[in-house]
Tab-separated table of C-alpha atoms and ligand atoms in Angstrom:
chain	number	residue	atom	x	y	z
A	12	UNK	CA	-12.257	-1.365	23.677
A	13	UNK	CA	-9.668	-3.164	24.504
A	14	UNK	CA	-7.770	-3.329	21.184
A	15	UNK	CA	-5.378	0.031	21.893
A	16	UNK	CA	-4.481	-2.152	25.445
A	17	UNK	CA	-3.519	-5.309	23.519
A	18	UNK	CA	-1.150	-3.734	20.605
A	19	UNK	CA	0.376	-1.742	23.153
A	20	UNK	CA	0.985	-4.933	25.278
A	21	UNK	CA	2.032	-7.988	22.777
A	22	UNK	CA	5.937	-8.773	22.234
A	23	UNK	CA	7.203	-7.089	19.058
A	24	UNK	CA	10.230	-6.557	16.754
A	25	UNK	CA	10.780	-3.427	15.162
A	26	UNK	CA	12.427	-4.021	11.384
A	27	UNK	CA	11.946	-0.188	10.017
A	28	UNK	CA	13.240	2.503	11.873
A	29	UNK	CA	16.137	5.068	11.233
A	30	UNK	CA	18.202	5.889	14.304
A	31	UNK	CA	18.493	9.641	13.110
A	32	UNK	CA	14.839	9.717	12.225
A	33	UNK	CA	14.804	9.233	16.574
A	34	UNK	CA	16.651	12.593	17.425
A	35	UNK	CA	13.948	14.279	18.932
A	36	UNK	CA	13.731	18.313	18.489
A	37	UNK	CA	14.694	18.301	22.316
A	38	UNK	CA	17.961	16.324	22.164
A	39	UNK	CA	19.022	18.241	18.665
A	40	UNK	CA	18.671	21.438	20.679
A	41	UNK	CA	20.732	19.563	23.405
A	42	UNK	CA	23.241	18.649	21.413
A	43	UNK	CA	23.790	21.087	19.321
A	44	UNK	CA	24.537	23.151	22.598
A	45	UNK	CA	26.799	20.949	24.052
A	46	UNK	CA	28.555	20.863	20.206
A	47	UNK	CA	28.437	24.618	19.445
A	48	UNK	CA	26.764	23.599	16.651
A	49	UNK	CA	24.216	26.203	15.350
A	50	UNK	CA	20.670	25.032	13.734
A	51	UNK	CA	18.590	27.862	11.856
A	52	UNK	CA	15.866	26.976	14.658
A	53	UNK	CA	15.175	29.299	17.361
A	54	UNK	CA	13.363	26.777	19.463
A	55	UNK	CA	12.397	23.411	19.823
A	56	UNK	CA	8.792	24.662	18.746
A	57	UNK	CA	10.047	26.495	15.781
A	58	UNK	CA	11.810	23.329	14.884
A	59	UNK	CA	8.802	20.930	15.282
A	60	UNK	CA	6.703	23.272	13.778
A	61	UNK	CA	8.567	22.672	10.449
A	62	UNK	CA	7.494	19.227	10.533
A	63	UNK	CA	4.653	19.131	7.969
A	64	UNK	CA	5.860	17.380	5.201
A	65	UNK	CA	4.550	16.960	1.734
A	66	UNK	CA	6.288	14.352	-0.044
A	67	UNK	CA	9.648	12.207	1.173
A	68	UNK	CA	12.359	14.708	-0.064
A	69	UNK	CA	10.347	17.971	1.849
A	70	UNK	CA	10.594	15.335	4.921
A	71	UNK	CA	14.679	14.418	4.323
A	72	UNK	CA	15.761	17.943	4.035
A	73	UNK	CA	15.017	18.574	7.738
A	74	UNK	CA	15.850	15.329	8.664
A	75	UNK	CA	19.890	15.604	7.093
A	76	UNK	CA	19.761	19.538	9.004
A	77	UNK	CA	18.756	17.552	12.030
A	78	UNK	CA	21.251	14.802	12.268
A	79	UNK	CA	23.996	17.725	11.529
A	80	UNK	CA	24.487	18.051	15.704
A	81	UNK	CA	25.602	14.575	15.844
A	82	UNK	CA	29.368	14.770	16.372
A	83	UNK	CA	31.225	12.155	19.247
A	84	UNK	CA	30.639	8.987	19.738
A	85	UNK	CA	28.494	10.135	23.322
A	86	UNK	CA	25.999	11.708	20.762
A	87	UNK	CA	24.965	8.938	18.694
A	88	UNK	CA	25.029	6.582	22.313
A	89	UNK	CA	22.668	8.875	23.869
A	90	UNK	CA	20.658	9.228	20.362
A	91	UNK	CA	20.397	5.235	20.340
A	92	UNK	CA	19.693	4.734	23.953
A	93	UNK	CA	16.844	7.540	24.247
A	94	UNK	CA	15.163	5.210	21.236
A	95	UNK	CA	16.042	1.618	22.529
A	96	UNK	CA	14.273	2.843	26.265
A	97	UNK	CA	11.060	4.238	24.276
A	98	UNK	CA	11.354	0.743	22.045
A	99	UNK	CA	11.415	-1.200	25.757
A	100	UNK	CA	8.271	0.642	26.882
A	101	UNK	CA	6.471	-0.268	24.206
A	102	UNK	CA	7.602	-3.919	24.530
A	103	UNK	CA	9.848	-4.604	21.819
A	104	UNK	CA	12.007	-7.494	22.083
A	105	UNK	CA	13.869	-6.819	19.268
A	106	UNK	CA	14.864	-4.183	17.080
A	107	UNK	CA	16.940	-3.948	13.856
A	108	UNK	CA	18.058	-0.139	13.357
A	109	UNK	CA	19.171	1.561	10.631
A	110	UNK	CA	21.723	4.231	10.246
A	111	UNK	CA	23.326	6.581	7.538
A	112	UNK	CA	27.161	6.708	7.907
A	113	UNK	CA	27.261	8.924	5.047
A	114	UNK	CA	25.343	11.753	6.517
A	115	UNK	CA	27.867	11.653	9.098
A	116	UNK	CA	31.556	10.840	7.004
A	117	UNK	CA	30.758	13.416	4.894
A	118	UNK	CA	30.661	15.793	7.359
A	119	UNK	CA	33.945	14.515	8.637
A	120	UNK	CA	32.975	12.609	11.409
A	121	UNK	CA	34.769	8.865	11.625
A	122	UNK	CA	33.060	5.646	10.652
A	123	UNK	CA	34.075	4.901	13.958
A	124	UNK	CA	32.556	7.143	16.002
A	125	UNK	CA	29.443	6.556	14.336
A	126	UNK	CA	29.579	2.706	15.192
A	127	UNK	CA	31.176	1.798	18.122
A	128	UNK	CA	28.008	4.602	19.768
A	129	UNK	CA	25.836	2.993	18.375
A	130	UNK	CA	26.553	-0.232	18.927
A	131	UNK	CA	27.692	0.908	22.852
A	132	UNK	CA	24.055	1.436	23.486
A	133	UNK	CA	22.937	-1.764	21.887
A	134	UNK	CA	25.095	-3.813	24.424
A	135	UNK	CA	23.908	-1.880	27.053
A	136	UNK	CA	20.010	-2.364	25.838
A	137	UNK	CA	20.512	-6.118	26.061
A	138	UNK	CA	21.917	-6.213	29.923
A	139	UNK	CA	19.885	-3.349	31.176
A	140	UNK	CA	16.603	-3.621	28.897
A	141	UNK	CA	16.499	-7.288	27.465
A	142	UNK	CA	15.957	-5.485	24.129
A	143	UNK	CA	17.697	-7.306	21.211
A	144	UNK	CA	18.944	-4.572	19.300
A	145	UNK	CA	21.089	-5.093	15.940
A	146	UNK	CA	22.350	-2.500	13.378
A	147	UNK	CA	21.872	-2.463	9.094
A	148	UNK	CA	24.279	0.342	7.564
A	149	UNK	CA	21.935	1.952	4.755
A	150	UNK	CA	23.794	3.482	1.620
A	151	UNK	CA	21.956	6.946	0.101
A	152	UNK	CA	20.551	6.089	-3.375
A	153	UNK	CA	20.839	9.952	-3.729
A	154	UNK	CA	24.542	9.597	-3.936
A	155	UNK	CA	26.970	7.147	-6.653
A	156	UNK	CA	27.138	3.793	-6.245
A	157	UNK	CA	31.421	4.689	-5.877
A	158	UNK	CA	30.308	6.372	-2.531
A	159	UNK	CA	28.433	3.253	-1.371
A	160	UNK	CA	31.350	1.326	-2.063
A	161	UNK	CA	33.909	3.889	-0.270
A	162	UNK	CA	31.582	3.651	2.665
A	163	UNK	CA	31.479	0.172	2.797
A	164	UNK	CA	34.927	-0.006	2.777
A	165	UNK	CA	34.924	2.345	5.677
A	166	UNK	CA	32.931	-0.072	7.696
A	167	UNK	CA	34.632	-3.409	6.757
A	168	UNK	CA	36.908	-3.409	10.324
A	169	UNK	CA	33.419	-2.789	12.017
A	170	UNK	CA	31.824	-5.938	10.006
A	171	UNK	CA	31.137	-7.886	13.339
A	172	UNK	CA	29.016	-4.818	14.862
A	173	UNK	CA	26.052	-4.737	11.899
A	174	UNK	CA	24.035	-7.321	10.097
A	175	UNK	CA	23.006	-6.320	7.063
A	176	UNK	CA	22.476	-3.576	4.777
A	177	UNK	CA	19.492	-1.044	3.464
A	178	UNK	CA	19.174	1.395	0.669
A	179	UNK	CA	17.619	4.726	2.006
A	180	UNK	CA	16.591	8.345	0.961
A	181	UNK	CA	15.000	9.801	-2.296
A	182	UNK	CA	13.850	6.921	-4.119
A	183	UNK	CA	12.532	8.069	-7.382
A	184	UNK	CA	14.746	8.765	-9.866
A	185	UNK	CA	17.391	6.357	-7.715
A	186	UNK	CA	16.051	2.830	-8.669
A	187	UNK	CA	17.697	-0.163	-6.649
A	188	UNK	CA	19.948	-1.559	-9.864
A	189	UNK	CA	22.115	1.493	-9.504
A	190	UNK	CA	23.413	-0.185	-6.710
A	191	UNK	CA	23.702	-4.072	-8.543
A	192	UNK	CA	27.382	-4.545	-7.875
A	193	UNK	CA	27.382	-3.209	-4.340
A	194	UNK	CA	25.095	-5.544	-3.026
A	195	UNK	CA	26.816	-8.465	-5.018
A	196	UNK	CA	29.818	-7.600	-2.691
A	197	UNK	CA	27.615	-7.266	0.759
A	198	UNK	CA	25.895	-10.800	-0.843
A	199	UNK	CA	29.622	-12.252	-0.640
A	200	UNK	CA	30.498	-11.029	2.636
A	201	UNK	CA	27.355	-12.412	4.162
A	202	UNK	CA	25.788	-9.697	5.162
A	203	UNK	CA	21.920	-9.991	5.577
A	204	UNK	CA	20.491	-7.330	2.318
A	205	UNK	CA	16.945	-4.967	2.497
A	206	UNK	CA	15.883	-1.872	0.490
A	207	UNK	CA	13.385	0.433	0.466
A	208	UNK	CA	11.306	0.289	-2.334
A	209	UNK	CA	7.707	1.511	-3.678
A	210	UNK	CA	7.358	3.872	-0.542
A	211	UNK	CA	7.029	6.526	-3.647
A	212	UNK	CA	8.165	4.499	-6.383
A	213	UNK	CA	6.977	1.913	-8.776
A	214	UNK	CA	6.234	-1.397	-8.397
A	215	UNK	CA	9.214	-2.002	-10.722
A	216	UNK	CA	11.786	-0.905	-8.099
A	217	UNK	CA	10.080	-3.267	-5.616
A	218	UNK	CA	11.077	-5.942	-8.508
A	219	UNK	CA	14.236	-4.919	-9.675
A	220	UNK	CA	15.251	-4.866	-5.237
A	221	UNK	CA	14.208	-8.586	-5.058
A	222	UNK	CA	15.261	-9.872	-8.897
A	223	UNK	CA	18.659	-7.547	-9.074
A	224	UNK	CA	19.610	-6.895	-5.460
A	225	UNK	CA	18.349	-10.147	-4.282
A	226	UNK	CA	17.028	-8.645	-1.060
A	227	UNK	CA	15.292	-10.373	1.835
A	228	UNK	CA	12.936	-7.766	3.052
A	229	UNK	CA	11.336	-4.786	1.189
A	230	UNK	CA	11.182	-1.761	3.220
A	231	UNK	CA	7.547	0.115	3.067
A	232	UNK	CA	6.836	-1.702	-0.430
A	233	UNK	CA	3.042	-0.552	-0.184
A	234	UNK	CA	3.038	0.449	-3.930
A	235	UNK	CA	3.056	-3.195	-4.220
A	236	UNK	CA	-0.810	-3.504	-4.404
A	237	UNK	CA	-0.931	-2.105	-7.777
A	238	UNK	CA	0.715	-5.276	-9.425
A	239	UNK	CA	-0.921	-8.259	-8.979
A	240	UNK	CA	2.138	-10.464	-10.100
A	241	UNK	CA	4.046	-8.537	-7.712
A	242	UNK	CA	1.599	-9.562	-4.797
A	243	UNK	CA	1.607	-13.191	-5.922
A	244	UNK	CA	5.540	-13.190	-5.712
A	245	UNK	CA	5.963	-11.068	-2.691
A	246	UNK	CA	3.135	-13.972	-0.803
A	247	UNK	CA	4.920	-16.871	-2.579
A	248	UNK	CA	8.358	-15.998	-1.231
A	249	UNK	CA	7.129	-15.066	2.134
A	250	UNK	CA	9.015	-11.519	1.632
A	251	UNK	CA	8.408	-8.925	4.444
A	252	UNK	CA	7.393	-5.838	4.044
A	253	UNK	CA	8.078	-3.402	6.577
A	254	UNK	CA	5.122	-1.185	6.578
A	255	UNK	CA	5.270	2.539	8.087
A	256	UNK	CA	1.725	3.950	8.314
A	257	UNK	CA	2.386	6.999	10.026
A	258	UNK	CA	5.336	7.855	7.829
A	259	UNK	CA	2.955	7.596	4.905
A	260	UNK	CA	0.477	9.580	6.435
A	261	UNK	CA	3.127	12.388	6.825
A	262	UNK	CA	4.772	12.162	3.489
A	263	UNK	CA	1.204	12.065	1.718
A	264	UNK	CA	1.767	8.483	0.156
A	265	UNK	CA	-2.434	7.874	1.682
A	266	UNK	CA	-4.306	10.710	1.964
A	267	UNK	CA	-5.808	9.538	5.544
A	268	UNK	CA	-5.221	6.268	7.583
A	269	UNK	CA	-8.076	5.238	6.937
A	270	UNK	CA	-7.084	4.361	3.530
A	271	UNK	CA	-3.990	3.059	4.485
A	272	UNK	CA	-3.678	-0.789	2.597
A	273	UNK	CA	-1.906	-2.639	5.658
A	274	UNK	CA	-5.277	-4.568	5.923
A	275	UNK	CA	-5.595	-5.266	2.437
A	276	UNK	CA	-1.699	-6.959	2.306
A	277	UNK	CA	-2.159	-8.926	5.394
A	278	UNK	CA	-5.661	-10.433	3.904
A	279	UNK	CA	-3.984	-11.217	0.261
A	280	UNK	CA	-1.088	-13.235	2.448
A	281	UNK	CA	1.735	-10.853	2.748
A	282	UNK	CA	4.301	-10.923	5.515
A	283	UNK	CA	3.740	-7.283	6.597
A	284	UNK	CA	4.556	-5.658	9.772
A	285	UNK	CA	4.344	-2.517	11.477
A	286	UNK	CA	7.210	0.027	12.222
A	287	UNK	CA	7.760	3.872	13.333
A	288	UNK	CA	10.421	4.723	10.200
A	289	UNK	CA	11.221	8.159	12.158
A	290	UNK	CA	9.413	8.507	15.039
A	291	UNK	CA	10.567	12.074	16.247
A	292	UNK	CA	8.808	13.345	12.994
A	293	UNK	CA	6.052	11.301	12.196
A	294	UNK	CA	4.577	11.708	15.590
A	295	UNK	CA	4.924	8.262	16.691
A	296	UNK	CA	6.919	5.309	18.185
A	297	UNK	CA	5.819	2.011	17.274
A	298	UNK	CA	2.648	0.957	19.208
A	299	UNK	CA	1.825	4.952	18.330
A	300	UNK	CA	1.831	3.051	14.566
A	301	UNK	CA	-0.440	0.418	15.634
A	302	UNK	CA	-3.208	2.184	17.773
A	303	UNK	CA	-3.772	4.545	15.322
A	304	UNK	CA	-3.422	2.241	12.426
A	305	UNK	CA	-5.896	-0.164	13.898
A	306	UNK	CA	-8.395	2.805	15.303
A	307	UNK	CA	-8.612	4.265	11.425
A	308	UNK	CA	-8.866	0.909	9.739
A	309	UNK	CA	-10.771	-0.997	12.457
A	310	UNK	CA	-8.434	-3.917	11.932
A	311	UNK	CA	-9.083	-7.485	14.529
A	312	UNK	CA	-7.356	-8.981	16.900
A	313	UNK	CA	-6.272	-11.724	14.608
A	314	UNK	CA	-4.581	-8.762	12.100
A	315	UNK	CA	-2.455	-8.310	15.638
A	316	UNK	CA	-1.087	-11.161	16.402
A	317	UNK	CA	-0.564	-11.763	12.567
A	318	UNK	CA	1.524	-8.644	13.182
A	319	UNK	CA	3.061	-9.703	16.197
A	320	UNK	CA	4.070	-12.952	14.403
A	321	UNK	CA	5.152	-11.325	10.776
A	322	UNK	CA	7.514	-9.361	13.015
A	323	UNK	CA	9.834	-12.315	14.295
A	324	UNK	CA	9.019	-14.280	11.632
A	325	UNK	CA	11.019	-11.002	9.638
A	326	UNK	CA	13.706	-10.441	11.755
A	327	UNK	CA	17.005	-11.659	11.286
A	328	UNK	CA	17.675	-12.766	15.045
A	329	UNK	CA	19.215	-15.815	15.814
A	330	UNK	CA	17.496	-19.318	15.015
A	331	UNK	CA	17.303	-19.725	18.841
A	332	UNK	CA	15.725	-16.441	19.598
A	333	UNK	CA	13.051	-17.121	16.965
A	334	UNK	CA	12.287	-20.372	18.052
A	335	UNK	CA	11.333	-18.982	21.491
A	336	UNK	CA	9.332	-15.948	20.131
A	337	UNK	CA	7.718	-18.012	17.301
B	409	HPA	N1	12.557	6.502	3.165
B	409	HPA	C1	13.670	6.746	2.430
B	409	HPA	N2	14.829	7.714	3.237
B	409	HPA	C2	14.584	7.401	4.563
B	409	HPA	C3	13.170	7.233	4.910
B	409	HPA	C4	12.407	6.841	4.043
B	409	HPA	O1	11.096	6.379	4.998
B	409	HPA	N3	13.458	7.918	6.183
B	409	HPA	C5	14.886	7.902	6.553
B	409	HPA	N4	15.359	8.257	4.990
B	410	ZN	ZN1	12.216	4.013	6.100
């Protein structure tokens, strides 16, 4: 079976990964020690054994606890550099990394500390690994739109260090339209727009992400399959879906990988991509997502080629870079 080798070595872009979700238990413990932060787990093994999730919220509680060890610019650099080395090993040529500033500014860490540390890792990735890395600032949707506006204000001095904004955290009960005004402002600022929608939430949230927020990509979007008119819209407008199969498995969005709908999305002509979401928590980086999903669902080499192509088409890389890749 040559499929795993094809999947591992094919050039690809990663469009949906939360940098705080790349924090491995070993690094959480090392940073906790370096910073004198106490965490409610005795060992790496004990922490890892707490990674048994039943839904999105059960994951988010542990994910935010893990991020509490990040204090200095060097911490953010070290976290991003560790991920970027894994990305390079997985033949990722381009990665667009989400970060959650409110998780840090609410603990008294400055926006500058967060952004500068992550940005320095992106610069080094290009020079030392040949990986083209960019940042997307995400607003936490369980917080208010006012808090999102404050976060945007704090980020504006670093406007050139991120390419767009997204919307993440607890989906159900926090529809996209809650953030209509702040996304309109980001659009005026020329930022790229994306949002998580249709992970656990209904197709209606995908519609409002498109029509109210005017996003260019949908993160997850797997629930769109329940709405035939929405599927037509996504295909006609070539709206990329950044699908995360191992995340969906670990958060019980699908009962097993064999029942994942990635193949159906591709066969319906959607610009679906494969991504790792929170690789340290969900059991694998992007290549692991490819190999496990293909093994479970029997997707073809044609699907693999389409996914790689979709990842570059869906990226916000420069026209010059996309011309080379596509
Ligand atoms: N969904 C919503 N919020 C998140 C996720 C996710 O998959 N990962 C990190 N924050
Ligand atoms: Zn996500």
